[in-house]
Coordinates of C-alpha atoms and ligand atoms in Angstrom, one line a residue:
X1 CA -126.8 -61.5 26.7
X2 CA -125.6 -57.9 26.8
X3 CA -123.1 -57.5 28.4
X4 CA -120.4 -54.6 29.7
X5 CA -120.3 -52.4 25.9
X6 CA -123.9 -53.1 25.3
X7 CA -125.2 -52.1 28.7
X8 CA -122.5 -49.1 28.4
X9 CA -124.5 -48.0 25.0
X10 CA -127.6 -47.8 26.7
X11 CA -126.4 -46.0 29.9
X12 CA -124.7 -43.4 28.1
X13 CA -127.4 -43.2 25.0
X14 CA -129.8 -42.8 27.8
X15 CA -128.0 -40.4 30.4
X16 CA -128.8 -36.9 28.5
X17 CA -132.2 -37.3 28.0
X18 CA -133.3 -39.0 31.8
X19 CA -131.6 -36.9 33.8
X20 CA -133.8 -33.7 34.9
X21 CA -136.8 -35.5 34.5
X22 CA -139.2 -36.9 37.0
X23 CA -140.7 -40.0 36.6
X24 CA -144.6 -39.0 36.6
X25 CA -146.2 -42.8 36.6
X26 CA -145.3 -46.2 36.8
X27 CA -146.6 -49.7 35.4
X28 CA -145.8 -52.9 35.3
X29 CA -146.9 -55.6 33.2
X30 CA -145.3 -58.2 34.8
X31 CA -145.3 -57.5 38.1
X32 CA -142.4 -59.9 39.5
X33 CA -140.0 -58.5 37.2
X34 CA -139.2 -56.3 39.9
X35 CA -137.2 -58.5 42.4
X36 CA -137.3 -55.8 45.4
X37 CA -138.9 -54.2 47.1
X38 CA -142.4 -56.0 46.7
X39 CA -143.9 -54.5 43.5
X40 CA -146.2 -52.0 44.7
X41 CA -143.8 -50.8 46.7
X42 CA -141.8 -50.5 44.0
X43 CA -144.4 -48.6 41.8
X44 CA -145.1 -46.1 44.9
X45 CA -141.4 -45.3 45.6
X46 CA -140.5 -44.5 41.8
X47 CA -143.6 -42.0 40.9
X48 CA -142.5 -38.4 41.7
X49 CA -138.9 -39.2 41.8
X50 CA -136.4 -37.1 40.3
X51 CA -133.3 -38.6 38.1
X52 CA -130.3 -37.5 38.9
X53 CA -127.6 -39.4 36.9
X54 CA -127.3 -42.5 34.6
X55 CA -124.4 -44.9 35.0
X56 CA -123.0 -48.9 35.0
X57 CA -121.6 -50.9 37.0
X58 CA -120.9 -54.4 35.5
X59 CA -123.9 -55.2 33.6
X60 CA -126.3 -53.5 35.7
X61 CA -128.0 -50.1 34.7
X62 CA -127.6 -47.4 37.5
X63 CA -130.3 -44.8 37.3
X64 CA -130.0 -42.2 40.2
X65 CA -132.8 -40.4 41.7
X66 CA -132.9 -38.2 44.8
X67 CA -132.7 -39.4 48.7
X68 CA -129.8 -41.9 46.8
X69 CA -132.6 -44.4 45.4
X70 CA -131.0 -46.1 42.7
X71 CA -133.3 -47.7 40.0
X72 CA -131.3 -50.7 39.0
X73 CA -132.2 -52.5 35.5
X74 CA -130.5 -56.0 34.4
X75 CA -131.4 -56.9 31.2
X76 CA -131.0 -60.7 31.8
X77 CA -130.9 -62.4 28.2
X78 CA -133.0 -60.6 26.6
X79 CA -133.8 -57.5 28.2
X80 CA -134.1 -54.0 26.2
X81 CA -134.5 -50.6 27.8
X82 CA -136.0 -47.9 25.6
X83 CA -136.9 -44.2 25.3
X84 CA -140.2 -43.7 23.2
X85 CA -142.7 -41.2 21.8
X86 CA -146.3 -43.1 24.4
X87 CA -147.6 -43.2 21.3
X88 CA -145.3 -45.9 19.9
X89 CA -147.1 -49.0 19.5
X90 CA -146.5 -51.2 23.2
X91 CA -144.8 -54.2 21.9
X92 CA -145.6 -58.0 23.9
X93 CA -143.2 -59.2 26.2
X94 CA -143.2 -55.0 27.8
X95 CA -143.3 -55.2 31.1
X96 CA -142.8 -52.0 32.7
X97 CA -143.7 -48.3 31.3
X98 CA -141.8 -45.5 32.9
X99 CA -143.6 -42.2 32.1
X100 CA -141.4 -39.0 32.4
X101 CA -142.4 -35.4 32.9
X102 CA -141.2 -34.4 29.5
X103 CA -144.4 -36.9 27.6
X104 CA -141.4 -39.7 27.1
X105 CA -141.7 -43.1 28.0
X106 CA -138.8 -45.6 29.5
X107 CA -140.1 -49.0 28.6
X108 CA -138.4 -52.0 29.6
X109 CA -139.3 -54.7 27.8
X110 CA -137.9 -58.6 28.5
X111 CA -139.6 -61.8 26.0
X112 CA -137.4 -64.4 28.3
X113 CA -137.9 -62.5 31.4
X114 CA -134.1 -63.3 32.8
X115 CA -134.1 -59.5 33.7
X116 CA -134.8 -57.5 37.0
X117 CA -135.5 -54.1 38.3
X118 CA -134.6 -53.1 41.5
X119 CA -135.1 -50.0 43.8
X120 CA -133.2 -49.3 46.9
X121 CA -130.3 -47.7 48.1
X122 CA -126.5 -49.3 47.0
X123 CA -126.3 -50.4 50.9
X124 CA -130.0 -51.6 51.4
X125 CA -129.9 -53.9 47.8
X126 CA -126.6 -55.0 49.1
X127 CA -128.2 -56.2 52.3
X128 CA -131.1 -57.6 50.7
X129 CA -128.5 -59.7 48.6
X130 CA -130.6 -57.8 45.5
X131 CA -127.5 -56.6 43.9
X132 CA -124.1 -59.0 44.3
X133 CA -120.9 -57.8 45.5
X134 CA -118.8 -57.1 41.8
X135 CA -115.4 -57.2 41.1
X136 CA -113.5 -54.2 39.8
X137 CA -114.2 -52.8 36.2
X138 CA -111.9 -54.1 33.5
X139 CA -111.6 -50.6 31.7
X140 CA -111.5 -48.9 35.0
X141 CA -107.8 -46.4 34.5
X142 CA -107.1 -47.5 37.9
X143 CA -107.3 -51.3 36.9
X144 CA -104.2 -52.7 36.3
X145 CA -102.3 -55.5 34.9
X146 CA -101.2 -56.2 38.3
X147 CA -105.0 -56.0 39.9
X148 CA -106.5 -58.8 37.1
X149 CA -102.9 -61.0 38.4
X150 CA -103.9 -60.8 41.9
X151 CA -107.4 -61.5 41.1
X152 CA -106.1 -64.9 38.8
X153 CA -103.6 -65.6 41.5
X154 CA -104.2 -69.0 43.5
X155 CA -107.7 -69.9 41.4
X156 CA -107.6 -73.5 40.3
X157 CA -110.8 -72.7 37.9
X158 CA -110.1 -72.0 34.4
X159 CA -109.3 -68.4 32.9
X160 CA -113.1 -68.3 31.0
X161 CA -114.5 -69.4 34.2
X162 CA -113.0 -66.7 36.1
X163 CA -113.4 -64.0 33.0
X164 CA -117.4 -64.8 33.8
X165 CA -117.3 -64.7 37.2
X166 CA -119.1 -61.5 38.4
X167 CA -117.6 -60.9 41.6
X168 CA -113.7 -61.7 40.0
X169 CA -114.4 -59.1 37.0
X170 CA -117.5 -57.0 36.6
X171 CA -119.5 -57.0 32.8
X172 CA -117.7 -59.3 31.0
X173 CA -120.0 -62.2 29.2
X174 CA -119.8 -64.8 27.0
X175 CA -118.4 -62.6 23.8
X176 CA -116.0 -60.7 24.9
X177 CA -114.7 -62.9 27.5
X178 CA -113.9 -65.2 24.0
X179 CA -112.7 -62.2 22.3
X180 CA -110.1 -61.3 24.4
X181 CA -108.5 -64.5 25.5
X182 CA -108.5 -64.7 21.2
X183 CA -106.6 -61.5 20.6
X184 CA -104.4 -62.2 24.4
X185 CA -103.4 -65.8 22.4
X186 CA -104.5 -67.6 25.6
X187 CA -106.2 -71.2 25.4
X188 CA -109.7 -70.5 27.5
X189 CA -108.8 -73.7 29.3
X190 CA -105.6 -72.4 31.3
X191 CA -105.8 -72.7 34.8
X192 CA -106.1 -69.0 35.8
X193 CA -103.6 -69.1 38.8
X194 CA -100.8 -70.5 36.7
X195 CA -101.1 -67.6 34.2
X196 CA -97.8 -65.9 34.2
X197 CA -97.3 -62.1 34.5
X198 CA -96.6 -61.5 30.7
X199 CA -99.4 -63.8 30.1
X200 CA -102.0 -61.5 32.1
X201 CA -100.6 -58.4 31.6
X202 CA -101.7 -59.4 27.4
X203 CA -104.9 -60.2 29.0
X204 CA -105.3 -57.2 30.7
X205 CA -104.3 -55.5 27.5
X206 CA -106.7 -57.6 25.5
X207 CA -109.9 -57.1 27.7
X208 CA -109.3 -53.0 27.1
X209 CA -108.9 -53.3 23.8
X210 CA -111.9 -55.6 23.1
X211 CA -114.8 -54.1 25.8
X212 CA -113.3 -50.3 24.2
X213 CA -113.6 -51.1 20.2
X214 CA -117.1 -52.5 21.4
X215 CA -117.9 -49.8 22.9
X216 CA -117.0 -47.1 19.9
X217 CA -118.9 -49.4 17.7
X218 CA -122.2 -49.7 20.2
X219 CA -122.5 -53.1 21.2
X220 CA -123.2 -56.9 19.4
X221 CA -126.4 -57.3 18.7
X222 CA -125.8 -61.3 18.3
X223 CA -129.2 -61.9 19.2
X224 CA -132.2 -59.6 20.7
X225 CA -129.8 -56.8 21.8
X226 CA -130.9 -53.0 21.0
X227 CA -129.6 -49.9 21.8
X228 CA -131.8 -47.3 23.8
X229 CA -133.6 -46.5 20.7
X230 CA -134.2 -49.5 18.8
X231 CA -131.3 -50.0 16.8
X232 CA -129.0 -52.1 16.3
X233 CA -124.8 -52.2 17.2
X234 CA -122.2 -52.7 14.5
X235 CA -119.6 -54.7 17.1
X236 CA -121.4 -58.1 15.9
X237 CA -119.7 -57.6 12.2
X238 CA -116.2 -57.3 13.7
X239 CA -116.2 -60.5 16.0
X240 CA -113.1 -62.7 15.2
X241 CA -114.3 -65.6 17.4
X242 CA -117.4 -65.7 19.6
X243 CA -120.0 -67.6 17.6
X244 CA -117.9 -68.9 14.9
X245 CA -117.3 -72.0 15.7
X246 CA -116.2 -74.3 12.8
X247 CA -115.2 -71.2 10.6
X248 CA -111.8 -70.5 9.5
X249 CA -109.5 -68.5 12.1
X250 CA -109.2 -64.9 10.7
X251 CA -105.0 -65.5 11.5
X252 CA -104.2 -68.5 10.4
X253 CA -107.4 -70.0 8.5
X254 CA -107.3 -73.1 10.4
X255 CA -111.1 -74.0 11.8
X256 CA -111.9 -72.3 15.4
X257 CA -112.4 -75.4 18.2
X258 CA -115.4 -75.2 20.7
X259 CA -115.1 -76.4 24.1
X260 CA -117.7 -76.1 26.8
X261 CA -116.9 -74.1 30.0
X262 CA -118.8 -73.3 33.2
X263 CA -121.9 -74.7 30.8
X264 CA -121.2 -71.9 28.1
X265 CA -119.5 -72.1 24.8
X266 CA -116.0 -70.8 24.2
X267 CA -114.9 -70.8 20.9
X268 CA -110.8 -70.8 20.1
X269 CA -108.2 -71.6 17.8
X270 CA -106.3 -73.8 19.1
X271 CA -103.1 -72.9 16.7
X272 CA -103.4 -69.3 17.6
X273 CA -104.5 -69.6 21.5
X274 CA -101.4 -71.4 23.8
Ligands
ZN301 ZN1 -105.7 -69.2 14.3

């Protein structure tokens, strides 16, 4: 699933060349990928609208357009947002063509369909429970060591539940939730409330380090993930935990363990992690 570098990649990959433009037309495919407002309503609202600006928030795509619209995209599991030449061949599993006033096309295309588009303002998707309340963004400046203790403080659940816990700490997944407990030495089975200070504040340290170096090296394509044009990141070469299971630790060569948490993997050493 991408997560906060890979969604990051597209955003920014995207931003320069969507806004100006004006989306001129609107399809979809598949029309209940869009979760609100009711599809056609969806498809009316879009046409003519102006972009304004491209950001993130969590794992959600924010694409601004006047009257502050927002034109959220979630890419689920497998979800890829693209910017094409119309006379790219439409791939299966495409189920909604943006086209711009410039002759591009923004396709979003989704083979598991775990992904949404949504089309309000921040307050109204809020209202419509569209869009969940997020917790603050790990490699926010203004998010400190202190913040992610207060956030830990009093949780019985344990720190990888609370890492994937969207409304605790926005965009982080599966990878990089293993990948930083890995380089922060913690166990992902620690109860998060009895974390101490030092403890977090090499968590805090560890989540900057790992959603950052993901970021300069555009995302882990582990599975279907693809950059705004196609290609794919370089991050997935440079893992030192998530999917290797079994395989020697890169620090000490013993075999990393894999215990199951909130019904996803983690993967650890359990000589490196306390
Ligand atoms: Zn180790």
């Amino acid at each position: 699933m991408p997560e906060l570098p890979e969604v990051e990649t597209i955003a920014a990959d995207l931003r320069p060349h969507l806004v100006g433009r004006t989306i001129v037309r609107c399809e979809l495919g598949f029309r209940t990928i869009v979760r609100h407002p009711e599809p056609e309503v969806f498809v009316h609202s879009v046409v003519g609208m102006l972009i304004t600006s491209v950001g993130r928030r969590g794992k959600y795509i924010l694409i601004k357009l006047v009257d502050e619209l927002v034109l959220v995209v979630h890419l689920g599991m497998s979800g890829q947002l693209r910017l094409v030449d119309p006379a790219t061949p439409l791939p299966n599993h495409t189920h909604a063509v943006f086209d711009l006033d410039d002759g591009k096309q923004l396709r979003y295309r989704d083979p598991r369909r775990f992904g949404r588009l949504l089309l309000g303002t921040e307050s109204a998707l809020r209202n419509a429970r569209a869009m969940p309340r997020l917790g603050p963004e790990p490699i926010d400046p203004g998010f400190g060591a202190d913040d992610l203790y207060q956030r830990f403080r009093n949780r019985k659940a344990l720190i990888k539940a609370v890492l994937l816990d969207q409304s605790a700490i926005a965009g982080v997944g599966n990878i990089y939730a293993d990948e930083s407990l890995h380089l922060a030495r913690l166990r992902p089975d620690r109860i998060a409330g009895r974390l101490s200070k030092k403890s977090v504040r090499r968590l805090h340290e560890a989540l900057r380090v790992s959603l950052l170096l993901a970021i300069k090296n555009r995302g882990s394509s582990v599975d279907s993930y693809r950059d705004a044009w196609g290609e794919f990141g370089e991050q997935q070469e440079r893992l030192q935990v998530y999917g290797r299971a079994g395989e020697p630790c890169f620090t000490c060569g013993r075999p990393l363990s894999l215990v199951r948490i909130a019904g996803r993997s983690s993967v650890f050493c359990r000589h490196c992690q306390r």
